Amino acid sequence: MKPSLHALPTDVQPIEVSPARVRQKNSAWFYRVLGLGHRFWAILLWAAFAPLDEGVPSAGYVSLDTKRKSVQHLSGGIIKRKFWSSEGQVKVGDLLLRMDDAGARANLEAIRQRYLGLRTMQGRLLAEQANASTIQWHPDLKEAASDPLIRQQMTTQQQLLNARRAALAADLQALEEARQGQNEMIRSYGNVLKSRQSQQALIREEYDNTKGLVAQGYAPRNRQLELERSLADISASMADCKAISSVPSAACLKWANAPSCANRNTARKWRHSCPM
């Protein structure tokens, strides 16, 4: 069917379009869309099943959305003063913030008091070890002597040293008196032992003489047996005296070697004066 010539303007010439040409153009667009669809699905399949190590590496970089960066304290705290503005610029070495150091100063003072307190105790223990009457203070304590708390701790340790020295002197005095009493007991048993030895010598001499007379028939047999019993009794008494006198001597040496005896000169004197 041909188009009507009455509907066209008078200056436009009609063009005749063949149906084959229209079909050819439609086919071209169809194949183009079909090709694009094949490429799209091919890319999806490749992305889904292709191994990751077969991808193509490329260089890249990561940047912040903004130029703002957070500035944080390591342990936290309260900001006392700020030295910069939000829109200002800073450079290396500029002071940005000043933190409130009240908590840090309190912790520092507590640690300082603890340290100096241990130093005062160390000085007192060293003085006890050296048997000294005064404490040689550490240089740190001398520098902090103006602090009333440190001065109080130093005074307390010196008073404790004096008290412990007085208690030690009382213990040593008591041990010295006990040692003297034991020595007197040892000497008394020594005198008894000497007396028994003299008596034993006399009885043995009498026994020897009586034994010869009994053999010759000039003395009775009972007299010889009586002297033998006397010698046995004296020997037993002498053994008891030796055993009893050895007990105070061992106790004296034990006191002299005791670990609690801090006065080495007194302990050495006891060891030399203990009878053996």
GROMACS .gro file of C-alpha atoms in nm:
model
  276
    1MET     CA    1   0.000   0.000   0.000
    2LYS     CA    2   0.148   0.333  -0.102
    3PRO     CA    3   0.126   0.636   0.127
    4SER     CA    4  -0.116   0.907   0.044
    5LEU     CA    5   0.029   1.210  -0.129
    6HIS     CA    6  -0.233   1.442   0.020
    7ALA     CA    7  -0.089   1.402   0.378
    8LEU     CA    8   0.262   1.522   0.286
    9PRO     CA    9   0.375   1.883   0.252
   10THR     CA   10   0.416   2.016  -0.096
   11ASP     CA   11   0.795   2.071  -0.061
   12VAL     CA   12   0.874   1.718   0.066
   13GLN     CA   13   0.940   1.450  -0.185
   14PRO     CA   14   0.824   1.101  -0.083
   15ILE     CA   15   1.084   0.826  -0.040
   16GLU     CA   16   1.002   0.470  -0.090
   17VAL     CA   17   1.145   0.229   0.174
   18SER     CA   18   1.174  -0.135   0.090
   19PRO     CA   19   1.072  -0.399   0.348
   20ALA     CA   20   1.399  -0.594   0.297
   21ARG     CA   21   1.604  -0.299   0.412
   22VAL     CA   22   1.393  -0.260   0.730
   23ARG     CA   23   1.432  -0.629   0.810
   24GLN     CA   24   1.809  -0.598   0.758
   25LYS     CA   25   1.838  -0.311   1.007
   26ASN     CA   26   1.627  -0.491   1.267
   27SER     CA   27   1.844  -0.801   1.231
   28ALA     CA   28   2.160  -0.597   1.287
   29TRP     CA   29   2.026  -0.450   1.614
   30PHE     CA   30   1.915  -0.794   1.730
   31TYR     CA   31   2.257  -0.945   1.675
   32ARG     CA   32   2.424  -0.654   1.850
   33VAL     CA   33   2.206  -0.698   2.163
   34LEU     CA   34   2.255  -1.072   2.151
   35GLY     CA   35   2.636  -1.025   2.137
   36LEU     CA   36   2.631  -0.792   2.434
   37GLY     CA   37   2.424  -1.041   2.632
   38HIS     CA   38   2.669  -1.322   2.553
   39ARG     CA   39   2.960  -1.107   2.671
   40PHE     CA   40   2.780  -1.016   2.995
   41TRP     CA   41   2.706  -1.378   3.082
   42ALA     CA   42   3.057  -1.482   2.984
   43ILE     CA   43   3.203  -1.225   3.226
   44LEU     CA   44   2.973  -1.347   3.507
   45LEU     CA   45   3.072  -1.709   3.448
   46TRP     CA   46   3.442  -1.619   3.442
   47ALA     CA   47   3.411  -1.420   3.768
   48ALA     CA   48   3.227  -1.710   3.935
   49PHE     CA   49   3.455  -1.998   3.835
   50ALA     CA   50   3.795  -1.845   3.757
   51PRO     CA   51   4.065  -1.920   4.031
   52LEU     CA   52   4.176  -1.620   4.238
   53ASP     CA   53   4.545  -1.668   4.160
   54GLU     CA   54   4.471  -1.618   3.794
   55GLY     CA   55   4.349  -1.264   3.849
   56VAL     CA   56   4.537  -0.969   3.712
   57PRO     CA   57   4.733  -0.777   3.986
   58SER     CA   58   4.725  -0.400   3.974
   59ALA     CA   59   4.862  -0.121   4.194
   60GLY     CA   60   4.632   0.088   4.412
   61TYR     CA   61   4.623   0.306   4.723
   62VAL     CA   62   4.385   0.371   5.011
   63SER     CA   63   4.315   0.721   5.131
   64LEU     CA   64   4.103   0.865   5.410
   65ASP     CA   65   3.771   1.023   5.332
   66THR     CA   66   3.881   1.329   5.532
   67LYS     CA   67   4.210   1.471   5.656
   68ARG     CA   68   4.107   1.451   6.025
   69LYS     CA   69   4.299   1.209   6.247
   70SER     CA   70   4.228   1.122   6.609
   71VAL     CA   71   4.493   1.211   6.870
   72GLN     CA   72   4.472   0.991   7.184
   73HIS     CA   73   4.668   0.964   7.508
   74LEU     CA   74   4.832   0.628   7.579
   75SER     CA   75   4.675   0.575   7.923
   76GLY     CA   76   4.388   0.825   7.910
   77GLY     CA   77   4.327   1.123   8.130
   78ILE     CA   78   4.177   1.469   8.149
   79ILE     CA   79   4.285   1.746   7.911
   80LYS     CA   80   4.381   2.052   8.110
   81ARG     CA   81   4.460   2.284   7.819
   82LYS     CA   82   4.452   2.276   7.438
   83PHE     CA   83   4.707   2.470   7.230
   84TRP     CA   84   4.561   2.431   6.878
   85SER     CA   85   4.239   2.501   6.693
   86SER     CA   86   4.037   2.280   6.463
   87GLU     CA   87   4.123   2.479   6.152
   88GLY     CA   88   4.484   2.550   6.243
   89GLN     CA   89   4.798   2.382   6.120
   90VAL     CA   90   5.066   2.222   6.336
   91LYS     CA   91   5.417   2.102   6.271
   92VAL     CA   92   5.651   1.854   6.432
   93GLY     CA   93   5.745   1.953   6.785
   94ASP     CA   94   5.445   2.176   6.855
   95LEU     CA   95   5.273   2.139   7.191
   96LEU     CA   96   4.916   2.024   7.126
   97LEU     CA   97   4.770   1.927   7.463
   98ARG     CA   98   4.850   1.949   7.831
   99MET     CA   99   4.706   1.670   8.042
  100ASP     CA  100   4.596   1.708   8.402
  101ASP     CA  101   4.882   1.546   8.599
  102ALA     CA  102   4.713   1.532   8.942
  103GLY     CA  103   4.663   1.153   8.927
  104ALA     CA  104   5.013   1.090   8.794
  105ARG     CA  105   5.165   1.307   9.068
  106ALA     CA  106   4.970   1.118   9.333
  107ASN     CA  107   5.094   0.783   9.198
  108LEU     CA  108   5.449   0.915   9.182
  109GLU     CA  109   5.437   1.034   9.542
  110ALA     CA  110   5.299   0.700   9.662
  111ILE     CA  111   5.577   0.511   9.483
  112ARG     CA  112   5.835   0.756   9.620
  113GLN     CA  113   5.712   0.708   9.977
  114ARG     CA  114   5.721   0.331   9.931
  115TYR     CA  115   6.074   0.339   9.792
  116LEU     CA  116   6.214   0.563  10.066
  117GLY     CA  117   6.037   0.359  10.333
  118LEU     CA  118   6.211   0.045  10.206
  119ARG     CA  119   6.542   0.234  10.206
  120THR     CA  120   6.498   0.323  10.576
  121MET     CA  121   6.426  -0.042  10.657
  122GLN     CA  122   6.731  -0.151  10.459
  123GLY     CA  123   6.952   0.090  10.654
  124ARG     CA  124   6.822  -0.044  10.986
  125LEU     CA  125   6.880  -0.407  10.884
  126LEU     CA  126   7.234  -0.330  10.766
  127ALA     CA  127   7.305  -0.160  11.100
  128GLU     CA  128   7.177  -0.467  11.286
  129GLN     CA  129   7.395  -0.690  11.071
  130ALA     CA  130   7.704  -0.478  11.146
  131ASN     CA  131   7.609  -0.445  11.518
  132ALA     CA  132   7.619  -0.067  11.479
  133SER     CA  133   7.441   0.174  11.713
  134THR     CA  134   7.355   0.426  11.440
  135ILE     CA  135   7.213   0.384  11.090
  136GLN     CA  136   7.409   0.492  10.783
  137TRP     CA  137   7.135   0.640  10.565
  138HIS     CA  138   7.122   0.605  10.187
  139PRO     CA  139   7.199   0.923   9.982
  140ASP     CA  140   6.839   0.933   9.857
  141LEU     CA  141   6.720   0.951  10.219
  142LYS     CA  142   6.961   1.230  10.297
  143GLU     CA  143   6.827   1.431  10.004
  144ALA     CA  144   6.467   1.373  10.116
  145ALA     CA  145   6.537   1.438  10.487
  146SER     CA  146   6.350   1.767  10.469
  147ASP     CA  147   6.025   1.579  10.402
  148PRO     CA  148   5.841   1.536  10.737
  149LEU     CA  149   5.708   1.192  10.642
  150ILE     CA  150   6.052   1.063  10.545
  151ARG     CA  151   6.206   1.215  10.859
  152GLN     CA  152   5.941   1.036  11.068
  153GLN     CA  153   6.023   0.703  10.902
  154MET     CA  154   6.394   0.753  10.966
  155THR     CA  155   6.328   0.834  11.333
  156THR     CA  156   6.103   0.529  11.368
  157GLN     CA  157   6.367   0.297  11.223
  158GLN     CA  158   6.635   0.440  11.455
  159GLN     CA  159   6.408   0.388  11.757
  160LEU     CA  160   6.336   0.034  11.642
  161LEU     CA  161   6.710  -0.032  11.611
  162ASN     CA  162   6.770   0.094  11.966
  163ALA     CA  163   6.487  -0.120  12.102
  164ARG     CA  164   6.611  -0.433  11.927
  165ARG     CA  165   6.966  -0.370  12.048
  166ALA     CA  166   6.840  -0.331  12.405
  167ALA     CA  167   6.640  -0.654  12.380
  168LEU     CA  168   6.941  -0.833  12.236
  169ALA     CA  169   7.164  -0.701  12.516
  170ALA     CA  170   6.913  -0.827  12.775
  171ASP     CA  171   6.906  -1.171  12.612
  172LEU     CA  172   7.285  -1.183  12.603
  173GLN     CA  173   7.303  -1.081  12.969
  174ALA     CA  174   7.062  -1.359  13.063
  175LEU     CA  175   7.263  -1.611  12.865
  176GLU     CA  176   7.585  -1.486  13.025
  177GLU     CA  177   7.442  -1.537  13.373
  178ALA     CA  178   7.321  -1.885  13.277
  179ARG     CA  179   7.667  -1.964  13.138
  180GLN     CA  180   7.833  -1.857  13.461
  181GLY     CA  181   7.594  -2.073  13.661
  182GLN     CA  182   7.669  -2.372  13.440
  183ASN     CA  183   8.041  -2.313  13.479
  184GLU     CA  184   8.004  -2.308  13.858
  185MET     CA  185   7.815  -2.635  13.841
  186ILE     CA  186   8.086  -2.787  13.623
  187ARG     CA  187   8.357  -2.676  13.867
  188SER     CA  188   8.167  -2.818  14.165
  189TYR     CA  189   8.124  -3.154  13.993
  190GLY     CA  190   8.493  -3.140  13.902
  191ASN     CA  191   8.584  -3.103  14.269
  192VAL     CA  192   8.355  -3.392  14.361
  193LEU     CA  193   8.518  -3.600  14.088
  194LYS     CA  194   8.866  -3.524  14.222
  195SER     CA  195   8.752  -3.622  14.572
  196ARG     CA  196   8.611  -3.949  14.440
  197GLN     CA  197   8.936  -4.018  14.253
  198SER     CA  198   9.140  -3.967  14.575
  199GLN     CA  199   8.902  -4.190  14.767
  200GLN     CA  200   8.924  -4.452  14.494
  201ALA     CA  201   9.304  -4.450  14.511
  202LEU     CA  202   9.301  -4.505  14.889
  203ILE     CA  203   9.045  -4.784  14.871
  204ARG     CA  204   9.234  -4.954  14.588
  205GLU     CA  205   9.555  -4.942  14.790
  206GLU     CA  206   9.373  -5.092  15.089
  207TYR     CA  207   9.218  -5.352  14.862
  208ASP     CA  208   9.555  -5.456  14.722
  209ASN     CA  209   9.697  -5.497  15.074
  210THR     CA  210   9.392  -5.685  15.198
  211LYS     CA  211   9.392  -5.914  14.899
  212GLY     CA  212   9.745  -6.032  14.984
  213LEU     CA  213   9.654  -6.087  15.350
  214VAL     CA  214   9.343  -6.285  15.249
  215ALA     CA  215   9.559  -6.505  15.025
  216GLN     CA  216   9.795  -6.574  15.320
  217GLY     CA  217   9.499  -6.630  15.557
  218TYR     CA  218   9.564  -6.330  15.781
  219ALA     CA  219   9.243  -6.138  15.683
  220PRO     CA  220   8.884  -6.250  15.629
  221ARG     CA  221   8.741  -6.293  15.281
  222ASN     CA  222   8.446  -6.067  15.363
  223ARG     CA  223   8.678  -5.768  15.404
  224GLN     CA  224   8.809  -5.815  15.050
  225LEU     CA  225   8.455  -5.835  14.910
  226GLU     CA  226   8.353  -5.522  15.100
  227LEU     CA  227   8.643  -5.326  14.949
  228GLU     CA  228   8.550  -5.450  14.601
  229ARG     CA  229   8.194  -5.322  14.650
  230SER     CA  230   8.333  -4.986  14.762
  231LEU     CA  231   8.551  -4.963  14.451
  232ALA     CA  232   8.249  -5.043  14.230
  233ASP     CA  233   8.037  -4.776  14.402
  234ILE     CA  234   8.309  -4.514  14.366
  235SER     CA  235   8.354  -4.598  13.995
  236ALA     CA  236   7.979  -4.561  13.936
  237SER     CA  237   7.977  -4.229  14.125
  238MET     CA  238   8.268  -4.100  13.917
  239ALA     CA  239   8.089  -4.198  13.594
  240ASP     CA  240   7.779  -4.008  13.710
  241CYS     CA  241   7.986  -3.699  13.787
  242LYS     CA  242   8.146  -3.707  13.441
  243ALA     CA  243   7.808  -3.747  13.268
  244ILE     CA  244   7.647  -3.466  13.468
  245SER     CA  245   7.938  -3.227  13.412
  246SER     CA  246   7.934  -3.286  13.036
  247VAL     CA  247   7.571  -3.167  13.003
  248PRO     CA  248   7.636  -2.799  13.104
  249SER     CA  249   7.946  -2.790  12.885
  250ALA     CA  250   7.747  -2.902  12.578
  251ALA     CA  251   7.473  -2.651  12.657
  252CYS     CA  252   7.729  -2.373  12.686
  253LEU     CA  253   7.873  -2.453  12.344
  254LYS     CA  254   7.522  -2.472  12.197
  255TRP     CA  255   7.440  -2.121  12.321
  256ALA     CA  256   7.769  -1.989  12.188
  257ASN     CA  257   7.699  -2.132  11.840
  258ALA     CA  258   7.329  -2.038  11.829
  259PRO     CA  259   7.223  -1.849  11.508
  260SER     CA  260   7.023  -1.600  11.717
  261CYS     CA  261   7.337  -1.482  11.895
  262ALA     CA  262   7.414  -1.165  11.702
  263ASN     CA  263   7.702  -1.053  11.926
  264ARG     CA  264   7.986  -1.255  11.771
  265ASN     CA  265   8.244  -1.134  12.025
  266THR     CA  266   8.034  -1.261  12.316
  267ALA     CA  267   7.973  -1.592  12.140
  268ARG     CA  268   8.346  -1.633  12.076
  269LYS     CA  269   8.421  -1.562  12.443
  270TRP     CA  270   8.168  -1.825  12.549
  271ARG     CA  271   8.328  -2.088  12.324
  272HIS     CA  272   8.669  -2.023  12.476
  273SER     CA  273   8.541  -2.016  12.835
  274CYS     CA  274   8.326  -2.330  12.816
  275PRO     CA  275   8.503  -2.615  13.002
  276MET     CA  276   8.567  -2.923  12.796
   0.00000   0.00000   0.00000
